Amino acid sequence: VNIDWYDPVTGMTFLMEACRNSRLKVVHYLLGKGVNTNSRSVTGKTALHHAIMTKRVSKETYSIVNMLIPRSNILISDVLDMTPIDIIY
């Protein structure tokens, strides 16, 4: 399985979906396999954008964000010119 696979319509990757759904074990597995954390969906969002925007605020979400930050370009803007940092603040 290509861990960097993305949906050709939405641009969503396995990592983005795992982040959106606060699936800590899946995120940990994908990061361990060297998944690209800076892939962008058609809306320009990265996995970090999706992790920050999740409505499932939990220990898992906090852990996912903390795992992604050192592995991600935090300055990537989406189509609305929002970086992950902008979303937090």
mmCIF file with all atom_site columns, C-alpha atoms in Angstrom:
data_model
loop_
_atom_site.group_PDB
_atom_site.id
_atom_site.type_symbol
_atom_site.label_atom_id
_atom_site.label_alt_id
_atom_site.label_comp_id
_atom_site.label_asym_id
_atom_site.label_entity_id
_atom_site.label_seq_id
_atom_site.pdbx_PDB_ins_code
_atom_site.Cartn_x
_atom_site.Cartn_y
_atom_site.Cartn_z
_atom_site.occupancy
_atom_site.B_iso_or_equiv
_atom_site.pdbx_formal_charge
_atom_site.auth_seq_id
_atom_site.auth_comp_id
_atom_site.auth_asym_id
_atom_site.auth_atom_id
_atom_site.pdbx_PDB_model_num
ATOM 1  C CA . VAL A 1 1  ? 0.000   0.000  0.000  1.00 0.00 ? 1  VAL A CA 1
ATOM 2  C CA . ASN A 1 2  ? 1.280   3.468  -0.899 1.00 0.00 ? 2  ASN A CA 1
ATOM 3  C CA . ILE A 1 3  ? 1.160   5.377  2.410  1.00 0.00 ? 3  ILE A CA 1
ATOM 4  C CA . ASP A 1 4  ? 1.154   8.679  0.500  1.00 0.00 ? 4  ASP A CA 1
ATOM 5  C CA . TRP A 1 5  ? -1.919  7.721  -1.559 1.00 0.00 ? 5  TRP A CA 1
ATOM 6  C CA . TYR A 1 6  ? -4.459  10.521 -1.955 1.00 0.00 ? 6  TYR A CA 1
ATOM 7  C CA . ASP A 1 7  ? -8.025  10.731 -3.194 1.00 0.00 ? 7  ASP A CA 1
ATOM 8  C CA . PRO A 1 8  ? -7.816  12.266 -6.684 1.00 0.00 ? 8  PRO A CA 1
ATOM 9  C CA . VAL A 1 9  ? -11.010 14.274 -6.122 1.00 0.00 ? 9  VAL A CA 1
ATOM 10 C CA . THR A 1 10 ? -10.387 15.689 -2.639 1.00 0.00 ? 10 THR A CA 1
ATOM 11 C CA . GLY A 1 11 ? -6.627  15.333 -2.326 1.00 0.00 ? 11 GLY A CA 1
ATOM 12 C CA . MET A 1 12 ? -7.153  13.810 1.123  1.00 0.00 ? 12 MET A CA 1
ATOM 13 C CA . THR A 1 13 ? -4.462  11.356 2.252  1.00 0.00 ? 13 THR A CA 1
ATOM 14 C CA . PHE A 1 14 ? -4.583  8.515  4.763  1.00 0.00 ? 14 PHE A CA 1
ATOM 15 C CA . LEU A 1 15 ? -2.743  10.785 7.203  1.00 0.00 ? 15 LEU A CA 1
ATOM 16 C CA . MET A 1 16 ? -5.218  13.639 6.782  1.00 0.00 ? 16 MET A CA 1
ATOM 17 C CA . GLU A 1 17 ? -8.166  11.322 7.392  1.00 0.00 ? 17 GLU A CA 1
ATOM 18 C CA . ALA A 1 18 ? -6.491  9.853  10.465 1.00 0.00 ? 18 ALA A CA 1
ATOM 19 C CA . CYS A 1 19 ? -5.822  13.372 11.799 1.00 0.00 ? 19 CYS A CA 1
ATOM 20 C CA . ARG A 1 20 ? -9.407  14.527 11.118 1.00 0.00 ? 20 ARG A CA 1
ATOM 21 C CA . ASN A 1 21 ? -10.690 11.542 13.057 1.00 0.00 ? 21 ASN A CA 1
ATOM 22 C CA . SER A 1 22 ? -8.125  11.651 15.895 1.00 0.00 ? 22 SER A CA 1
ATOM 23 C CA . ARG A 1 23 ? -6.790  8.169  15.116 1.00 0.00 ? 23 ARG A CA 1
ATOM 24 C CA . LEU A 1 24 ? -3.579  8.343  17.129 1.00 0.00 ? 24 LEU A CA 1
ATOM 25 C CA . LYS A 1 25 ? -2.414  4.784  16.422 1.00 0.00 ? 25 LYS A CA 1
ATOM 26 C CA . VAL A 1 26 ? -2.875  5.224  12.664 1.00 0.00 ? 26 VAL A CA 1
ATOM 27 C CA . VAL A 1 27 ? -1.041  8.570  12.694 1.00 0.00 ? 27 VAL A CA 1
ATOM 28 C CA . HIS A 1 28 ? 1.796   7.040  14.720 1.00 0.00 ? 28 HIS A CA 1
ATOM 29 C CA . TYR A 1 29 ? 2.045   4.109  12.284 1.00 0.00 ? 29 TYR A CA 1
ATOM 30 C CA . LEU A 1 30 ? 2.065   6.339  9.195  1.00 0.00 ? 30 LEU A CA 1
ATOM 31 C CA . LEU A 1 31 ? 4.683   8.682  10.675 1.00 0.00 ? 31 LEU A CA 1
ATOM 32 C CA . GLY A 1 32 ? 6.824   5.662  11.501 1.00 0.00 ? 32 GLY A CA 1
ATOM 33 C CA . LYS A 1 33 ? 6.629   4.606  7.852  1.00 0.00 ? 33 LYS A CA 1
ATOM 34 C CA . GLY A 1 34 ? 7.802   8.048  6.690  1.00 0.00 ? 34 GLY A CA 1
ATOM 35 C CA . VAL A 1 35 ? 4.554   9.454  5.324  1.00 0.00 ? 35 VAL A CA 1
ATOM 36 C CA . ASN A 1 36 ? 4.704   12.895 3.708  1.00 0.00 ? 36 ASN A CA 1
ATOM 37 C CA . THR A 1 37 ? 3.245   15.285 6.305  1.00 0.00 ? 37 THR A CA 1
ATOM 38 C CA . ASN A 1 38 ? 3.194   18.261 3.940  1.00 0.00 ? 38 ASN A CA 1
ATOM 39 C CA . SER A 1 39 ? 0.895   16.844 1.251  1.00 0.00 ? 39 SER A CA 1
ATOM 40 C CA . ARG A 1 40 ? -1.943  19.236 0.485  1.00 0.00 ? 40 ARG A CA 1
ATOM 41 C CA . SER A 1 41 ? -5.600  18.539 -0.210 1.00 0.00 ? 41 SER A CA 1
ATOM 42 C CA . VAL A 1 42 ? -7.470  20.430 -2.946 1.00 0.00 ? 42 VAL A CA 1
ATOM 43 C CA . THR A 1 43 ? -8.261  23.071 -0.315 1.00 0.00 ? 43 THR A CA 1
ATOM 44 C CA . GLY A 1 44 ? -4.537  23.436 0.377  1.00 0.00 ? 44 GLY A CA 1
ATOM 45 C CA . LYS A 1 45 ? -4.740  21.943 3.858  1.00 0.00 ? 45 LYS A CA 1
ATOM 46 C CA . THR A 1 46 ? -2.080  19.638 5.280  1.00 0.00 ? 46 THR A CA 1
ATOM 47 C CA . ALA A 1 47 ? -2.497  16.925 7.890  1.00 0.00 ? 47 ALA A CA 1
ATOM 48 C CA . LEU A 1 48 ? -1.572  19.485 10.544 1.00 0.00 ? 48 LEU A CA 1
ATOM 49 C CA . HIS A 1 49 ? -4.406  21.789 9.404  1.00 0.00 ? 49 HIS A CA 1
ATOM 50 C CA . HIS A 1 50 ? -6.824  18.859 9.706  1.00 0.00 ? 50 HIS A CA 1
ATOM 51 C CA . ALA A 1 51 ? -5.517  17.804 13.123 1.00 0.00 ? 51 ALA A CA 1
ATOM 52 C CA . ILE A 1 52 ? -5.929  21.326 14.474 1.00 0.00 ? 52 ILE A CA 1
ATOM 53 C CA . MET A 1 53 ? -9.391  21.736 12.963 1.00 0.00 ? 53 MET A CA 1
ATOM 54 C CA . THR A 1 54 ? -10.825 18.461 14.297 1.00 0.00 ? 54 THR A CA 1
ATOM 55 C CA . LYS A 1 55 ? -13.925 18.719 16.429 1.00 0.00 ? 55 LYS A CA 1
ATOM 56 C CA . ARG A 1 56 ? -12.726 15.775 18.528 1.00 0.00 ? 56 ARG A CA 1
ATOM 57 C CA . VAL A 1 57 ? -10.623 17.648 21.051 1.00 0.00 ? 57 VAL A CA 1
ATOM 58 C CA . SER A 1 58 ? -8.968  15.012 23.200 1.00 0.00 ? 58 SER A CA 1
ATOM 59 C CA . LYS A 1 59 ? -5.644  13.728 24.484 1.00 0.00 ? 59 LYS A CA 1
ATOM 60 C CA . GLU A 1 60 ? -5.268  11.927 21.173 1.00 0.00 ? 60 GLU A CA 1
ATOM 61 C CA . THR A 1 61 ? -5.742  15.128 19.183 1.00 0.00 ? 61 THR A CA 1
ATOM 62 C CA . TYR A 1 62 ? -3.201  16.936 21.359 1.00 0.00 ? 62 TYR A CA 1
ATOM 63 C CA . SER A 1 63 ? -0.716  14.087 20.847 1.00 0.00 ? 63 SER A CA 1
ATOM 64 C CA . ILE A 1 64 ? -1.277  14.071 17.082 1.00 0.00 ? 64 ILE A CA 1
ATOM 65 C CA . VAL A 1 65 ? -0.666  17.814 16.800 1.00 0.00 ? 65 VAL A CA 1
ATOM 66 C CA . ASN A 1 66 ? 2.498   17.496 18.902 1.00 0.00 ? 66 ASN A CA 1
ATOM 67 C CA . MET A 1 67 ? 3.777   14.642 16.717 1.00 0.00 ? 67 MET A CA 1
ATOM 68 C CA . LEU A 1 68 ? 3.077   16.562 13.506 1.00 0.00 ? 68 LEU A CA 1
ATOM 69 C CA . ILE A 1 69 ? 4.546   19.962 14.408 1.00 0.00 ? 69 ILE A CA 1
ATOM 70 C CA . PRO A 1 70 ? 8.235   18.957 14.252 1.00 0.00 ? 70 PRO A CA 1
ATOM 71 C CA . ARG A 1 71 ? 7.629   17.000 11.029 1.00 0.00 ? 71 ARG A CA 1
ATOM 72 C CA . SER A 1 72 ? 5.531   19.595 9.201  1.00 0.00 ? 72 SER A CA 1
ATOM 73 C CA . ASN A 1 73 ? 6.011   22.914 7.491  1.00 0.00 ? 73 ASN A CA 1
ATOM 74 C CA . ILE A 1 74 ? 3.865   25.110 9.744  1.00 0.00 ? 74 ILE A CA 1
ATOM 75 C CA . LEU A 1 75 ? 3.983   27.968 7.232  1.00 0.00 ? 75 LEU A CA 1
ATOM 76 C CA . ILE A 1 76 ? 1.997   26.218 4.473  1.00 0.00 ? 76 ILE A CA 1
ATOM 77 C CA . SER A 1 77 ? -1.152  28.215 3.755  1.00 0.00 ? 77 SER A CA 1
ATOM 78 C CA . ASP A 1 78 ? -4.435  26.766 2.543  1.00 0.00 ? 78 ASP A CA 1
ATOM 79 C CA . VAL A 1 79 ? -6.578  28.341 -0.202 1.00 0.00 ? 79 VAL A CA 1
ATOM 80 C CA . LEU A 1 80 ? -7.901  30.848 2.373  1.00 0.00 ? 80 LEU A CA 1
ATOM 81 C CA . ASP A 1 81 ? -4.294  31.846 3.162  1.00 0.00 ? 81 ASP A CA 1
ATOM 82 C CA . MET A 1 82 ? -4.526  30.254 6.621  1.00 0.00 ? 82 MET A CA 1
ATOM 83 C CA . THR A 1 83 ? -1.540  28.435 8.124  1.00 0.00 ? 83 THR A CA 1
ATOM 84 C CA . PRO A 1 84 ? -2.002  25.937 10.936 1.00 0.00 ? 84 PRO A CA 1
ATOM 85 C CA . ILE A 1 85 ? -0.755  28.637 13.311 1.00 0.00 ? 85 ILE A CA 1
ATOM 86 C CA . ASP A 1 86 ? -3.449  31.041 12.057 1.00 0.00 ? 86 ASP A CA 1
ATOM 87 C CA . ILE A 1 87 ? -6.118  28.430 12.788 1.00 0.00 ? 87 ILE A CA 1
ATOM 88 C CA . ILE A 1 88 ? -4.916  27.997 16.378 1.00 0.00 ? 88 ILE A CA 1
ATOM 89 C CA . TYR A 1 89 ? -5.029  31.714 17.056 1.00 0.00 ? 89 TYR A CA 1
#
